[in-house]
PDB file of C-alpha atoms in Angstrom:
ATOM      1  CA  MET A  22       8.767  20.106  10.006  1.00 93.00           C
ATOM      2  CA  HIS A  23      10.306  16.868   9.932  1.00 96.00           C
ATOM      3  CA  VAL A  24      12.372  16.550   6.740  1.00 97.00           C
ATOM      4  CA  LEU A  25      14.125  13.587   5.203  1.00 98.00           C
ATOM      5  CA  ASN A  26      16.303  13.872   2.068  1.00 98.00           C
ATOM      6  CA  VAL A  27      16.037  10.076   0.504  1.00 98.00           C
ATOM      7  CA  ASP A  28      17.128   8.857  -2.960  1.00 98.00           C
ATOM      8  CA  ALA A  29      13.593   7.522  -4.627  1.00 97.00           C
ATOM      9  CA  ASP A  30      14.314   4.177  -4.502  1.00 96.00           C
ATOM     10  CA  VAL A  31      12.402   1.161  -3.146  1.00 94.00           C
ATOM     11  CA  LYS A  32      15.118  -0.933  -1.212  1.00 94.00           C
ATOM     12  CA  LEU A  33      15.135   1.981   0.573  1.00 96.00           C
ATOM     13  CA  LEU A  34      11.866   1.983   1.946  1.00 96.00           C
ATOM     14  CA  GLU A  35      12.942   1.608   5.583  1.00 95.00           C
ATOM     15  CA  ASP A  36      14.350   4.752   5.716  1.00 97.00           C
ATOM     16  CA  VAL A  37      10.971   6.020   4.748  1.00 97.00           C
ATOM     17  CA  ASN A  38       9.518   4.269   6.972  1.00 96.00           C
ATOM     18  CA  ASP A  39      11.414   4.729  10.411  1.00 96.00           C
ATOM     19  CA  PHE A  40      10.783   9.035   9.850  1.00 97.00           C
ATOM     20  CA  LEU A  41       6.933   8.283   9.265  1.00 96.00           C
ATOM     21  CA  ASN A  42       7.542   6.114  12.371  1.00 94.00           C
ATOM     22  CA  GLU A  43       9.762   8.531  14.500  1.00 95.00           C
ATOM     23  CA  VAL A  44       6.994  11.098  13.578  1.00 95.00           C
ATOM     24  CA  LEU A  45       3.996   8.784  14.358  1.00 94.00           C
ATOM     25  CA  VAL A  46       4.848   6.677  17.493  1.00 92.00           C
ATOM     26  CA  PRO A  47       5.726   9.513  20.394  1.00 91.00           C
ATOM     27  CA  LEU A  48       1.821  11.227  18.712  1.00 90.00           C
ATOM     28  CA  ASN A  49       0.678   8.117  19.971  1.00 87.00           C
ATOM     29  CA  CYS A  50      -1.548   8.048  16.206  1.00 90.00           C
ATOM     30  CA  PRO A  51      -3.762   5.512  15.938  1.00 91.00           C
ATOM     31  CA  ALA A  52      -2.585   2.571  14.148  1.00 91.00           C
ATOM     32  CA  ASP A  53      -4.851   1.638  11.758  1.00 92.00           C
ATOM     33  CA  ILE A  54      -4.536   6.305  11.138  1.00 94.00           C
ATOM     34  CA  GLN A  55      -0.838   4.870  10.597  1.00 95.00           C
ATOM     35  CA  PHE A  56      -1.443   1.942   8.435  1.00 96.00           C
ATOM     36  CA  GLN A  57      -3.832   3.938   6.322  1.00 96.00           C
ATOM     37  CA  ILE A  58      -0.514   7.186   5.858  1.00 97.00           C
ATOM     38  CA  GLU A  59       1.747   4.240   5.881  1.00 97.00           C
ATOM     39  CA  VAL A  60       0.383   3.036   2.511  1.00 97.00           C
ATOM     40  CA  ALA A  61      -0.249   5.941   0.952  1.00 97.00           C
ATOM     41  CA  LEU A  62       2.617   7.311   1.727  1.00 98.00           C
ATOM     42  CA  GLU A  63       4.619   3.939   0.078  1.00 97.00           C
ATOM     43  CA  GLU A  64       2.112   4.124  -2.882  1.00 96.00           C
ATOM     44  CA  ILE A  65       3.851   7.589  -3.273  1.00 97.00           C
ATOM     45  CA  TYR A  66       7.286   7.268  -2.870  1.00 97.00           C
ATOM     46  CA  SER A  67       7.702   4.276  -5.347  1.00 96.00           C
ATOM     47  CA  ASN A  68       5.615   5.572  -8.036  1.00 94.00           C
ATOM     48  CA  ILE A  69       8.233   8.576  -7.630  1.00 96.00           C
ATOM     49  CA  ALA A  70      10.766   5.709  -7.779  1.00 96.00           C
ATOM     50  CA  TYR A  71       9.134   3.674 -11.005  1.00 94.00           C
ATOM     51  CA  TYR A  72       7.913   7.289 -13.008  1.00 93.00           C
ATOM     52  CA  ALA A  73       9.310  10.429 -12.164  1.00 95.00           C
ATOM     53  CA  TYR A  74      12.918   8.520 -12.235  1.00 97.00           C
ATOM     54  CA  PRO A  75      12.549   5.435 -14.487  1.00 95.00           C
ATOM     55  CA  ASN A  76      15.778   5.118 -15.818  1.00 94.00           C
ATOM     56  CA  GLU A  77      18.000   6.787 -12.924  1.00 95.00           C
ATOM     57  CA  ILE A  78      17.403   7.578  -8.903  1.00 96.00           C
ATOM     58  CA  GLY A  79      16.884  10.432  -8.208  1.00 97.00           C
ATOM     59  CA  PRO A  80      16.482  12.582  -5.017  1.00 97.00           C
ATOM     60  CA  THR A  81      13.043  13.011  -2.591  1.00 98.00           C
ATOM     61  CA  MET A  82      12.250  15.347  -0.336  1.00 98.00           C
ATOM     62  CA  ILE A  83       9.387  14.178   2.049  1.00 98.00           C
ATOM     63  CA  TYR A  84       8.065  17.519   4.164  1.00 98.00           C
ATOM     64  CA  CYS A  85       6.468  15.853   7.743  1.00 97.00           C
ATOM     65  CA  LYS A  86       4.563  18.564   9.725  1.00 96.00           C
ATOM     66  CA  VAL A  87       1.542  18.004  12.247  1.00 95.00           C
ATOM     67  CA  GLU A  88      -0.943  20.864  13.273  1.00 94.00           C
ATOM     68  CA  GLU A  89      -1.968  20.392  17.151  1.00 90.00           C
ATOM     69  CA  GLU A  90      -5.710  22.137  18.354  1.00 87.00           C
ATOM     70  CA  GLU A  91      -5.571  22.317  21.482  1.00 85.00           C
ATOM     71  CA  GLY A  92      -2.565  21.062  22.460  1.00 82.00           C
ATOM     72  CA  LYS A  93      -3.261  17.418  21.061  1.00 85.00           C
ATOM     73  CA  PRO A  94      -2.138  16.479  17.397  1.00 88.00           C
ATOM     74  CA  TYR A  95      -4.632  17.323  15.182  1.00 91.00           C
ATOM     75  CA  LEU A  96      -3.507  16.918  11.232  1.00 95.00           C
ATOM     76  CA  LEU A  97      -0.520  15.220   9.311  1.00 97.00           C
ATOM     77  CA  ILE A  98       0.987  16.917   6.848  1.00 98.00           C
ATOM     78  CA  LEU A  99       3.168  15.278   4.139  1.00 98.00           C
ATOM     79  CA  GLU A 100       5.025  16.809   1.370  1.00 98.00           C
ATOM     80  CA  ILE A 101       6.474  14.881  -0.972  1.00 98.00           C
ATOM     81  CA  GLU A 102       8.843  15.953  -3.773  1.00 98.00           C
ATOM     82  CA  ASP A 103      10.719  15.110  -6.031  1.00 98.00           C
ATOM     83  CA  LYS A 104      12.996  16.160  -9.506  1.00 97.00           C
ATOM     84  CA  GLY A 105      11.803  13.518 -11.736  1.00 97.00           C
ATOM     85  CA  ILE A 106       9.464  13.496 -15.146  1.00 96.00           C
ATOM     86  CA  PRO A 107       6.234  15.949 -14.442  1.00 95.00           C
ATOM     87  CA  TYR A 108       3.816  13.394 -13.372  1.00 89.00           C
ATOM     88  CA  ASN A 109       0.419  14.179 -11.801  1.00 93.00           C
ATOM     89  CA  PRO A 110      -0.630  10.188 -10.480  1.00 92.00           C
ATOM     90  CA  LEU A 111      -4.280  12.022  -9.804  1.00 93.00           C
ATOM     91  CA  ASP A 112      -4.476  11.656 -13.267  1.00 91.00           C
ATOM     92  CA  GLN A 113      -4.986   7.999 -13.934  1.00 88.00           C
ATOM     93  CA  GLU A 114      -8.779   7.245 -14.168  1.00 89.00           C
ATOM     94  CA  ASP A 115      -9.808   5.842 -10.872  1.00 91.00           C
ATOM     95  CA  PRO A 116     -10.560   1.353 -11.239  1.00 91.00           C
ATOM     96  CA  ASP A 117     -13.777   0.418 -11.806  1.00 91.00           C
ATOM     97  CA  ILE A 118     -14.123  -1.784  -8.446  1.00 89.00           C
ATOM     98  CA  THR A 119     -17.741  -2.699  -8.819  1.00 90.00           C
ATOM     99  CA  LEU A 120     -16.323  -5.638 -12.230  1.00 91.00           C
ATOM    100  CA  SER A 121     -16.232  -9.146 -11.102  1.00 89.00           C
ATOM    101  CA  CYS A 122     -12.929 -10.235 -10.895  1.00 88.00           C
ATOM    102  CA  GLU A 123     -12.502 -11.371 -13.825  1.00 87.00           C
ATOM    103  CA  GLU A 124     -12.651  -8.202 -15.177  1.00 89.00           C
ATOM    104  CA  ARG A 125     -10.461  -6.686 -12.844  1.00 89.00           C
ATOM    105  CA  GLU A 126      -6.999  -4.468 -14.388  1.00 86.00           C
ATOM    106  CA  ILE A 127      -4.819  -5.973 -11.496  1.00 84.00           C
ATOM    107  CA  GLY A 128      -2.968  -2.392 -11.514  1.00 81.00           C
ATOM    108  CA  GLY A 129      -4.290   1.601 -10.617  1.00 83.00           C
ATOM    109  CA  LEU A 130      -5.569   0.641  -7.452  1.00 91.00           C
ATOM    110  CA  GLY A 131      -2.730   2.272  -5.592  1.00 93.00           C
ATOM    111  CA  ILE A 132      -3.392   6.067  -5.826  1.00 94.00           C
ATOM    112  CA  PHE A 133      -6.947   4.841  -5.848  1.00 94.00           C
ATOM    113  CA  LEU A 134      -6.122   3.273  -2.280  1.00 94.00           C
ATOM    114  CA  VAL A 135      -4.101   7.428  -1.544  1.00 96.00           C
ATOM    115  CA  LYS A 136      -7.016   9.321  -2.023  1.00 95.00           C
ATOM    116  CA  ASN A 137      -9.509   6.999  -0.540  1.00 93.00           C
ATOM    117  CA  SER A 138      -7.920   6.792   2.562  1.00 94.00           C
ATOM    118  CA  MET A 139      -6.406  10.354   3.175  1.00 96.00           C
ATOM    119  CA  ASP A 140      -8.710  12.947   3.646  1.00 96.00           C
ATOM    120  CA  PHE A 141      -6.878  15.231   1.926  1.00 97.00           C
ATOM    121  CA  VAL A 142      -4.543  15.345  -1.687  1.00 98.00           C
ATOM    122  CA  SER A 143      -3.087  17.694  -3.932  1.00 98.00           C
ATOM    123  CA  TYR A 144      -0.230  17.725  -7.105  1.00 97.00           C
ATOM    124  CA  ARG A 145       1.164  20.703  -8.383  1.00 97.00           C
ATOM    125  CA  HIS A 146       4.512  21.288 -10.502  1.00 97.00           C
ATOM    126  CA  GLU A 147       6.641  23.557  -9.308  1.00 97.00           C
ATOM    127  CA  ASN A 148      10.487  25.304 -10.172  1.00 96.00           C
ATOM    128  CA  GLY A 149      10.793  22.180 -12.083  1.00 96.00           C
ATOM    129  CA  ALA A 150       9.662  20.281  -8.774  1.00 97.00           C
ATOM    130  CA  ASN A 151       6.886  17.125  -8.815  1.00 97.00           C
ATOM    131  CA  ILE A 152       5.191  18.099  -5.524  1.00 98.00           C
ATOM    132  CA  PHE A 153       2.425  15.678  -3.586  1.00 98.00           C
ATOM    133  CA  THR A 154       0.070  16.884  -0.748  1.00 98.00           C
ATOM    134  CA  ILE A 155      -1.611  14.150   1.488  1.00 98.00           C
ATOM    135  CA  LYS A 156      -2.886  15.618   4.820  1.00 98.00           C
ATOM    136  CA  LYS A 157      -4.893  13.046   7.325  1.00 96.00           C
ATOM    137  CA  TYR A 158      -6.462  13.854  10.470  1.00 94.00           C
ATOM    138  CA  LEU A 159      -4.914  11.759  13.908  1.00 92.00           C
ATOM    139  CA  GLY A 160      -8.068  12.359  16.453  1.00 78.00           C
ATOM    140  CA  TYR A 161      -9.886   9.685  14.445  1.00 51.00           C
ATOM    141  CA  GLU A 162     -11.401   7.590  12.038  1.00 46.00           C
ATOM    142  CA  ASN A 163     -11.924   8.799   8.265  1.00 43.00           C
ATOM    143  CA  LYS A 164     -15.503   9.301   8.168  1.00 41.00           C
ATOM    144  CA  GLU A 165     -17.416   6.452   6.776  1.00 41.00           C
TER     145      GLU A 165
ATOM    146  CA  MET B  25      11.030  -8.062   6.544  1.00 88.00           C
ATOM    147  CA  MET B  26       8.925 -11.372   5.658  1.00 96.00           C
ATOM    148  CA  THR B  27       9.476 -15.172   5.152  1.00 97.00           C
ATOM    149  CA  ILE B  28       6.384 -16.982   3.386  1.00 98.00           C
ATOM    150  CA  VAL B  29       6.402 -20.293   4.456  1.00 98.00           C
ATOM    151  CA  SER B  30       5.143 -23.406   1.943  1.00 97.00           C
ATOM    152  CA  LYS B  31       3.021 -25.982   2.444  1.00 97.00           C
ATOM    153  CA  GLN B  32       1.403 -28.680   0.871  1.00 96.00           C
ATOM    154  CA  GLU B  33      -1.599 -29.682   2.555  1.00 96.00           C
ATOM    155  CA  GLY B  34      -3.545 -32.290   0.076  1.00 95.00           C
ATOM    156  CA  ASP B  35      -4.625 -30.566  -3.117  1.00 96.00           C
ATOM    157  CA  MET B  36      -3.644 -27.842  -1.130  1.00 97.00           C
ATOM    158  CA  ILE B  37      -0.389 -25.396  -0.741  1.00 98.00           C
ATOM    159  CA  ARG B  38      -0.531 -23.644   1.676  1.00 98.00           C
ATOM    160  CA  LEU B  39       0.987 -20.249   2.671  1.00 98.00           C
ATOM    161  CA  THR B  40       1.705 -18.591   5.464  1.00 98.00           C
ATOM    162  CA  VAL B  41       3.468 -14.428   5.494  1.00 98.00           C
ATOM    163  CA  GLU B  42       4.885 -12.600   8.474  1.00 98.00           C
ATOM    164  CA  GLY B  43       6.080  -9.553   8.421  1.00 97.00           C
ATOM    165  CA  ARG B  44       5.786  -6.920   6.093  1.00 97.00           C
ATOM    166  CA  ILE B  45       4.676  -7.919   2.621  1.00 98.00           C
ATOM    167  CA  ASP B  46       5.671  -4.402   0.238  1.00 96.00           C
ATOM    168  CA  SER B  47       6.862  -3.221  -2.171  1.00 95.00           C
ATOM    169  CA  ASN B  48      10.296  -4.972  -2.101  1.00 95.00           C
ATOM    170  CA  THR B  49       8.760  -7.821  -0.491  1.00 96.00           C
ATOM    171  CA  ASN B  50       6.285  -8.282  -2.670  1.00 97.00           C
ATOM    172  CA  ILE B  51       8.632  -9.948  -4.812  1.00 96.00           C
ATOM    173  CA  GLU B  52       8.831 -12.906  -3.546  1.00 97.00           C
ATOM    174  CA  PHE B  53       4.655 -12.896  -2.374  1.00 98.00           C
ATOM    175  CA  GLN B  54       3.607 -12.685  -6.390  1.00 98.00           C
ATOM    176  CA  GLU B  55       6.548 -15.177  -6.976  1.00 98.00           C
ATOM    177  CA  LYS B  56       5.459 -17.850  -4.687  1.00 98.00           C
ATOM    178  CA  ILE B  57       1.791 -17.300  -5.441  1.00 98.00           C
ATOM    179  CA  GLU B  58       2.250 -18.106  -9.030  1.00 97.00           C
ATOM    180  CA  GLU B  59       4.865 -20.894  -8.391  1.00 97.00           C
ATOM    181  CA  SER B  60       1.362 -22.766  -6.550  1.00 98.00           C
ATOM    182  CA  PHE B  61      -1.308 -21.902  -9.068  1.00 98.00           C
ATOM    183  CA  LEU B  62       1.814 -23.690 -11.589  1.00 97.00           C
ATOM    184  CA  GLN B  63       0.661 -27.161  -9.562  1.00 96.00           C
ATOM    185  CA  THR B  64      -2.474 -27.075  -8.141  1.00 97.00           C
ATOM    186  CA  LYS B  65      -6.214 -24.603  -8.030  1.00 96.00           C
ATOM    187  CA  HIS B  66      -6.317 -24.138  -3.839  1.00 98.00           C
ATOM    188  CA  VAL B  67      -3.809 -21.853  -2.775  1.00 98.00           C
ATOM    189  CA  THR B  68      -4.858 -20.597   0.954  1.00 98.00           C
ATOM    190  CA  ILE B  69      -2.958 -17.027   2.410  1.00 98.00           C
ATOM    191  CA  ASP B  70      -2.907 -17.818   6.498  1.00 98.00           C
ATOM    192  CA  MET B  71      -1.823 -13.474   7.141  1.00 98.00           C
ATOM    193  CA  LYS B  72      -1.883 -13.796  10.633  1.00 97.00           C
ATOM    194  CA  ASP B  73       1.511 -12.986  11.414  1.00 97.00           C
ATOM    195  CA  VAL B  74       1.267  -9.955   9.046  1.00 98.00           C
ATOM    196  CA  THR B  75       1.882  -7.197  10.114  1.00 96.00           C
ATOM    197  CA  TYR B  76       1.125  -4.765   6.616  1.00 96.00           C
ATOM    198  CA  ILE B  77       0.061  -4.820   2.802  1.00 97.00           C
ATOM    199  CA  SER B  78       1.122  -1.727   0.616  1.00 96.00           C
ATOM    200  CA  SER B  79      -0.730  -1.576  -2.782  1.00 94.00           C
ATOM    201  CA  ALA B  80       1.824  -4.380  -4.316  1.00 95.00           C
ATOM    202  CA  ALA B  81       0.469  -6.575  -2.287  1.00 96.00           C
ATOM    203  CA  ILE B  82      -3.420  -6.170  -3.712  1.00 95.00           C
ATOM    204  CA  ARG B  83      -1.899  -6.726  -6.478  1.00 95.00           C
ATOM    205  CA  SER B  84      -1.159  -9.780  -6.092  1.00 97.00           C
ATOM    206  CA  ILE B  85      -3.827 -10.688  -3.833  1.00 97.00           C
ATOM    207  CA  LEU B  86      -5.867 -10.060  -7.394  1.00 95.00           C
ATOM    208  CA  ILE B  87      -3.829 -12.367  -9.260  1.00 96.00           C
ATOM    209  CA  GLY B  88      -3.607 -14.616  -7.111  1.00 97.00           C
ATOM    210  CA  GLN B  89      -8.069 -14.688  -7.097  1.00 96.00           C
ATOM    211  CA  LYS B  90      -7.971 -14.794 -10.877  1.00 96.00           C
ATOM    212  CA  SER B  91      -5.616 -18.011 -10.650  1.00 96.00           C
ATOM    213  CA  ALA B  92      -8.209 -19.726  -8.940  1.00 97.00           C
ATOM    214  CA  SER B  93     -11.121 -18.507 -10.907  1.00 95.00           C
ATOM    215  CA  ALA B  94      -9.422 -19.554 -14.203  1.00 95.00           C
ATOM    216  CA  LYS B  95      -8.431 -23.228 -12.564  1.00 95.00           C
ATOM    217  CA  ASP B  96     -11.732 -22.854 -10.881  1.00 96.00           C
ATOM    218  CA  GLY B  97     -10.294 -23.878  -7.491  1.00 97.00           C
ATOM    219  CA  LYS B  98      -9.582 -21.724  -3.886  1.00 97.00           C
ATOM    220  CA  PHE B  99      -8.440 -18.508  -3.414  1.00 98.00           C
ATOM    221  CA  VAL B 100      -8.570 -18.378   1.396  1.00 98.00           C
ATOM    222  CA  ILE B 101      -7.189 -15.794   3.029  1.00 98.00           C
ATOM    223  CA  LYS B 102      -7.136 -16.801   6.665  1.00 97.00           C
ATOM    224  CA  ASN B 103      -6.494 -14.535   9.330  1.00 97.00           C
ATOM    225  CA  ALA B 104      -6.437 -10.952   8.133  1.00 97.00           C
ATOM    226  CA  SER B 105      -5.896  -8.578  10.438  1.00 96.00           C
ATOM    227  CA  SER B 106      -8.806  -5.825  10.575  1.00 95.00           C
ATOM    228  CA  ASN B 107      -6.667  -2.483   9.089  1.00 94.00           C
ATOM    229  CA  ILE B 108      -5.501  -5.492   6.373  1.00 96.00           C
ATOM    230  CA  LYS B 109      -9.309  -6.383   5.088  1.00 95.00           C
ATOM    231  CA  LYS B 110     -10.781  -2.551   5.968  1.00 93.00           C
ATOM    232  CA  LEU B 111      -7.796  -2.028   2.491  1.00 94.00           C
ATOM    233  CA  LEU B 112      -8.404  -4.883   0.848  1.00 94.00           C
ATOM    234  CA  ASP B 113     -12.129  -4.139   1.333  1.00 93.00           C
ATOM    235  CA  SER B 114     -11.301  -0.060   0.009  1.00 91.00           C
ATOM    236  CA  VAL B 115     -10.567  -1.619  -3.147  1.00 92.00           C
ATOM    237  CA  GLY B 116     -13.576  -3.033  -3.137  1.00 91.00           C
ATOM    238  CA  LEU B 117     -11.781  -6.658  -3.085  1.00 92.00           C
ATOM    239  CA  THR B 118     -14.229  -8.689   0.138  1.00 91.00           C
ATOM    240  CA  LYS B 119     -16.869  -8.877  -2.509  1.00 90.00           C
ATOM    241  CA  ILE B 120     -14.838 -11.006  -4.616  1.00 92.00           C
ATOM    242  CA  LEU B 121     -12.148 -12.721  -1.832  1.00 95.00           C
ATOM    243  CA  THR B 122     -12.664 -15.106   0.259  1.00 95.00           C
ATOM    244  CA  PHE B 123     -12.189 -15.039   4.536  1.00 96.00           C
ATOM    245  CA  ARG B 124     -11.657 -17.054   6.693  1.00 92.00           C
TER     246      ARG B 124
END
């Protein structure tokens, strides 16, 4: 288990990425999958900075675990935890991505991206903490 | 890290971007797109050396496309990597945007 304790502040995004790189690079994770995981983690982390701690900078814990199957990295599990305002990003309604450019809303795409690109997403509120979990299979492309 | 070089080419502005467009660097990316559309109605973003974009960057790209549509101009994304195109596709933007 890899753990990062970091303030929720988008200025520290590089620390979050370095942490993810330390886990994924030695695994030879395919670049397209790493890209999707980076986007998802940035989205959740920046949401915490903006919405869980709107008026202050608060702590975030990121737990990262890699499950193996037959000795090969198989599944990445990330748990992102904060003690801010209870906030479930999954409550957001999905944007209608079939609309024309003029009708499209600017916001709301981030969490939609996370839901689409990860193999599992969940949110729970436990012991005063927001806990967001994402899982992603590492070895092969996401099913179309 | 991100850098943007802005260049006027006739009635078009070309923004050549290098690096990562994330929640931090997107502030400048969005500003440059908005500034460009104040000056012209045709903007091209060259993404050849862009290695990463987050959802923040996608918002700016949508703002660019909306600005172009409102002015009856063109907003072109050049040389985006397959990962970036895939990401834009997953939020339904490939049919709205123009790629070169």
